[in-house]
PDB file of C-alpha atoms in Angstrom:
ATOM      1  CA  UNK A  25      12.427  -1.461   2.421  1.00 35.00           C
ATOM      2  CA  UNK A  26      11.073  -5.092   1.851  1.00 37.00           C
ATOM      3  CA  UNK A  27      10.511  -6.447  -1.690  1.00 38.00           C
ATOM      4  CA  UNK A  28       6.562  -5.088  -2.089  1.00 43.00           C
ATOM      5  CA  UNK A  29       5.521  -8.084  -3.770  1.00 46.00           C
ATOM      6  CA  UNK A  30       7.290 -11.431  -3.106  1.00 49.00           C
ATOM      7  CA  UNK A  31       6.185 -15.241  -3.306  1.00 43.00           C
ATOM      8  CA  UNK A  32       2.941 -15.955  -2.282  1.00 43.00           C
ATOM      9  CA  UNK A  33       1.546 -12.616  -3.236  1.00 48.00           C
ATOM     10  CA  UNK A  34      -2.045 -12.660  -5.002  1.00 50.00           C
ATOM     11  CA  UNK A  35      -1.019 -10.439  -8.177  1.00 50.00           C
ATOM     12  CA  UNK A  36      -3.077  -9.978 -11.321  1.00 50.00           C
ATOM     13  CA  UNK A  37      -3.428  -8.319 -14.405  1.00 53.00           C
ATOM     14  CA  UNK A  38      -5.947  -5.715 -15.683  1.00 50.00           C
ATOM     15  CA  UNK A  39      -5.439  -4.535 -19.324  1.00 51.00           C
ATOM     16  CA  UNK A  40      -7.170  -1.228 -20.288  1.00 47.00           C
ATOM     17  CA  UNK A  41      -7.780  -0.200 -23.548  1.00 51.00           C
ATOM     18  CA  UNK A  42      -8.193   3.203 -24.368  1.00 51.00           C
ATOM     19  CA  UNK A  43     -10.347   4.394 -27.002  1.00 58.00           C
ATOM     20  CA  UNK A  44     -10.320   4.191 -31.003  1.00 59.00           C
ATOM     21  CA  UNK A  45      -7.569   0.888 -29.692  1.00 56.00           C
ATOM     22  CA  UNK A  46      -4.465   3.790 -29.491  1.00 57.00           C
ATOM     23  CA  UNK A  47      -3.060   1.749 -27.127  1.00 59.00           C
ATOM     24  CA  UNK A  48      -3.458  -1.169 -24.706  1.00 59.00           C
ATOM     25  CA  UNK A  49      -1.897  -0.966 -21.162  1.00 61.00           C
ATOM     26  CA  UNK A  50      -0.931  -3.831 -18.057  1.00 68.00           C
ATOM     27  CA  UNK A  51      -1.439  -2.864 -15.043  1.00 73.00           C
ATOM     28  CA  UNK A  52      -0.036  -5.417 -12.177  1.00 85.00           C
ATOM     29  CA  UNK A  53      -2.498  -5.294  -8.725  1.00 90.00           C
ATOM     30  CA  UNK A  54      -1.547  -6.923  -5.471  1.00 91.00           C
ATOM     31  CA  UNK A  55      -4.236  -7.296  -3.379  1.00 94.00           C
ATOM     32  CA  UNK A  56      -4.109  -6.648   0.465  1.00 96.00           C
ATOM     33  CA  UNK A  57      -6.359  -6.174   3.942  1.00 95.00           C
ATOM     34  CA  UNK A  58      -6.409  -3.316   5.530  1.00 93.00           C
ATOM     35  CA  UNK A  59      -6.365  -4.458   9.065  1.00 91.00           C
ATOM     36  CA  UNK A  60      -8.737  -2.959  11.983  1.00 68.00           C
ATOM     37  CA  UNK A  61      -7.863  -1.389  15.148  1.00 61.00           C
ATOM     38  CA  UNK A  62      -4.050  -0.557  14.114  1.00 61.00           C
ATOM     39  CA  UNK A  63      -4.045   3.521  14.488  1.00 64.00           C
ATOM     40  CA  UNK A  64      -2.871   2.436  18.335  1.00 66.00           C
ATOM     41  CA  UNK A  65      -0.058   2.057  16.451  1.00 76.00           C
ATOM     42  CA  UNK A  66       3.001   3.855  16.642  1.00 82.00           C
ATOM     43  CA  UNK A  67       6.906   4.958  15.468  1.00 87.00           C
ATOM     44  CA  UNK A  68       9.033   7.592  15.721  1.00 90.00           C
ATOM     45  CA  UNK A  69       8.474   9.259  12.498  1.00 91.00           C
ATOM     46  CA  UNK A  70       5.777  12.192  12.704  1.00 89.00           C
ATOM     47  CA  UNK A  71       2.927   9.469  10.943  1.00 91.00           C
ATOM     48  CA  UNK A  72       2.849   6.783   9.154  1.00 92.00           C
ATOM     49  CA  UNK A  73       2.485   8.638   5.946  1.00 92.00           C
ATOM     50  CA  UNK A  74       6.039   9.703   6.636  1.00 93.00           C
ATOM     51  CA  UNK A  75       7.006   6.398   7.827  1.00 94.00           C
ATOM     52  CA  UNK A  76       6.082   5.415   4.192  1.00 94.00           C
ATOM     53  CA  UNK A  77       8.191   8.023   2.669  1.00 93.00           C
ATOM     54  CA  UNK A  78      11.148   7.463   4.765  1.00 93.00           C
ATOM     55  CA  UNK A  79      11.477   4.120   4.686  1.00 92.00           C
ATOM     56  CA  UNK A  80      11.003   2.949   0.897  1.00 84.00           C
ATOM     57  CA  UNK A  81       8.285   5.148  -0.682  1.00 73.00           C
ATOM     58  CA  UNK A  82       9.658   7.946  -1.883  1.00 78.00           C
ATOM     59  CA  UNK A  83      10.641  11.590  -1.045  1.00 83.00           C
ATOM     60  CA  UNK A  84       7.386  12.840  -1.946  1.00 86.00           C
ATOM     61  CA  UNK A  85       3.436  11.119  -1.644  1.00 89.00           C
ATOM     62  CA  UNK A  86       1.739   9.936  -4.608  1.00 90.00           C
ATOM     63  CA  UNK A  87      -0.844  11.844  -5.944  1.00 92.00           C
ATOM     64  CA  UNK A  88      -3.397   9.493  -5.686  1.00 93.00           C
ATOM     65  CA  UNK A  89      -4.708   6.702  -3.015  1.00 95.00           C
ATOM     66  CA  UNK A  90      -3.282   3.393  -3.512  1.00 95.00           C
ATOM     67  CA  UNK A  91      -6.704   2.052  -4.088  1.00 95.00           C
ATOM     68  CA  UNK A  92      -6.572   1.173  -7.837  1.00 91.00           C
ATOM     69  CA  UNK A  93      -9.115   3.832  -9.448  1.00 89.00           C
ATOM     70  CA  UNK A  94      -9.328   6.220  -6.527  1.00 94.00           C
ATOM     71  CA  UNK A  95      -8.302   9.485  -7.300  1.00 95.00           C
ATOM     72  CA  UNK A  96      -8.493  11.466  -3.742  1.00 96.00           C
ATOM     73  CA  UNK A  97      -5.099  12.549  -2.245  1.00 96.00           C
ATOM     74  CA  UNK A  98      -3.473  10.372   0.203  1.00 95.00           C
ATOM     75  CA  UNK A  99      -3.920  11.032   4.112  1.00 95.00           C
ATOM     76  CA  UNK A 100      -2.697   8.382   6.625  1.00 93.00           C
ATOM     77  CA  UNK A 101      -0.196   5.542   6.031  1.00 93.00           C
ATOM     78  CA  UNK A 102      -2.520   2.425   6.231  1.00 94.00           C
ATOM     79  CA  UNK A 103      -1.651  -0.553   7.811  1.00 94.00           C
ATOM     80  CA  UNK A 104      -2.097  -3.362   5.267  1.00 96.00           C
ATOM     81  CA  UNK A 105      -1.349  -7.142   4.987  1.00 95.00           C
ATOM     82  CA  UNK A 106      -0.864  -9.135   1.814  1.00 94.00           C
ATOM     83  CA  UNK A 107      -4.279 -11.221   0.830  1.00 92.00           C
ATOM     84  CA  UNK A 108      -3.801 -15.615   0.763  1.00 78.00           C
ATOM     85  CA  UNK A 109      -0.185 -15.222   1.176  1.00 78.00           C
ATOM     86  CA  UNK A 110       2.192 -16.740   3.912  1.00 88.00           C
ATOM     87  CA  UNK A 111       3.678 -13.328   4.164  1.00 90.00           C
ATOM     88  CA  UNK A 112       1.729 -12.221   7.649  1.00 88.00           C
ATOM     89  CA  UNK A 113       3.615  -8.898   8.102  1.00 92.00           C
ATOM     90  CA  UNK A 114       1.982  -5.477   8.224  1.00 93.00           C
ATOM     91  CA  UNK A 115       3.055  -2.919   5.753  1.00 94.00           C
ATOM     92  CA  UNK A 116       2.118   0.650   4.974  1.00 95.00           C
ATOM     93  CA  UNK A 117       0.119   2.323   2.096  1.00 95.00           C
ATOM     94  CA  UNK A 118      -0.834   5.514   1.453  1.00 96.00           C
ATOM     95  CA  UNK A 119      -4.382   5.953   1.237  1.00 96.00           C
ATOM     96  CA  UNK A 120      -7.110   8.300   1.616  1.00 96.00           C
ATOM     97  CA  UNK A 121      -9.774   8.832   4.245  1.00 95.00           C
ATOM     98  CA  UNK A 122     -12.243   6.728   2.894  1.00 96.00           C
ATOM     99  CA  UNK A 123     -10.333   4.094   2.091  1.00 96.00           C
ATOM    100  CA  UNK A 124      -8.139   3.894   4.883  1.00 94.00           C
ATOM    101  CA  UNK A 125     -11.438   3.936   7.198  1.00 94.00           C
ATOM    102  CA  UNK A 126     -12.747  -0.028   5.573  1.00 92.00           C
ATOM    103  CA  UNK A 127     -10.811  -1.826   7.948  1.00 89.00           C
ATOM    104  CA  UNK A 128     -10.951  -5.297   7.081  1.00 90.00           C
ATOM    105  CA  UNK A 129     -11.987  -4.800   3.567  1.00 92.00           C
ATOM    106  CA  UNK A 130      -9.694  -6.051   0.494  1.00 94.00           C
ATOM    107  CA  UNK A 131      -7.936  -3.490  -1.690  1.00 95.00           C
ATOM    108  CA  UNK A 132      -6.358  -3.786  -4.905  1.00 95.00           C
ATOM    109  CA  UNK A 133      -3.227  -1.861  -4.469  1.00 94.00           C
ATOM    110  CA  UNK A 134      -1.126  -0.666  -7.966  1.00 85.00           C
ATOM    111  CA  UNK A 135       2.613  -2.580  -8.035  1.00 82.00           C
ATOM    112  CA  UNK A 136       3.773   0.834  -8.478  1.00 84.00           C
ATOM    113  CA  UNK A 137       2.915   1.436  -4.727  1.00 90.00           C
ATOM    114  CA  UNK A 138       5.639   0.110  -2.527  1.00 91.00           C
ATOM    115  CA  UNK A 139       4.492  -1.939   0.269  1.00 93.00           C
ATOM    116  CA  UNK A 140       6.767  -0.742   3.606  1.00 94.00           C
ATOM    117  CA  UNK A 141       7.479  -2.739   6.743  1.00 93.00           C
ATOM    118  CA  UNK A 142       5.291  -1.421   9.410  1.00 92.00           C
ATOM    119  CA  UNK A 143       7.864  -3.339  11.957  1.00 90.00           C
ATOM    120  CA  UNK A 144       9.215  -0.388  13.675  1.00 89.00           C
ATOM    121  CA  UNK A 145      12.377  -2.927  14.879  1.00 88.00           C
ATOM    122  CA  UNK A 146      12.974  -3.043  11.193  1.00 87.00           C
ATOM    123  CA  UNK A 147      12.798   0.634  10.506  1.00 89.00           C
ATOM    124  CA  UNK A 148      12.777   4.002  12.685  1.00 88.00           C
ATOM    125  CA  UNK A 149      12.682   1.588  16.092  1.00 83.00           C
ATOM    126  CA  UNK A 150      16.076   0.162  14.772  1.00 79.00           C
ATOM    127  CA  UNK A 151      18.954   0.479  17.404  1.00 71.00           C
TER     128      UNK A 151
END
């Protein structure tokens, strides 16, 4: 598993003010771009979602899509790149079908979502 948010990542915080000033929470987000035309890429896992789970995402899929504020179920392991950084590596994040179809679009991903390497020579294709 790679560090999800290394030097050069675009991160920012959002402050959530809950009703009646009960609690204030902060969430760190990372901007990523959904990469166009990557559905033909394959790995030895049964799917890119399984790849995400196996190589650092966790034993279970998250309840929601990785895009901030989306409450749809993740259905695809989407290929993304970090925005505005020298790191041009490809990563996998769990997205719903709507956000996975929005190729070339910048997304806000919660800091709690792991960016798992899509480089199969470092993961499931490693000999």
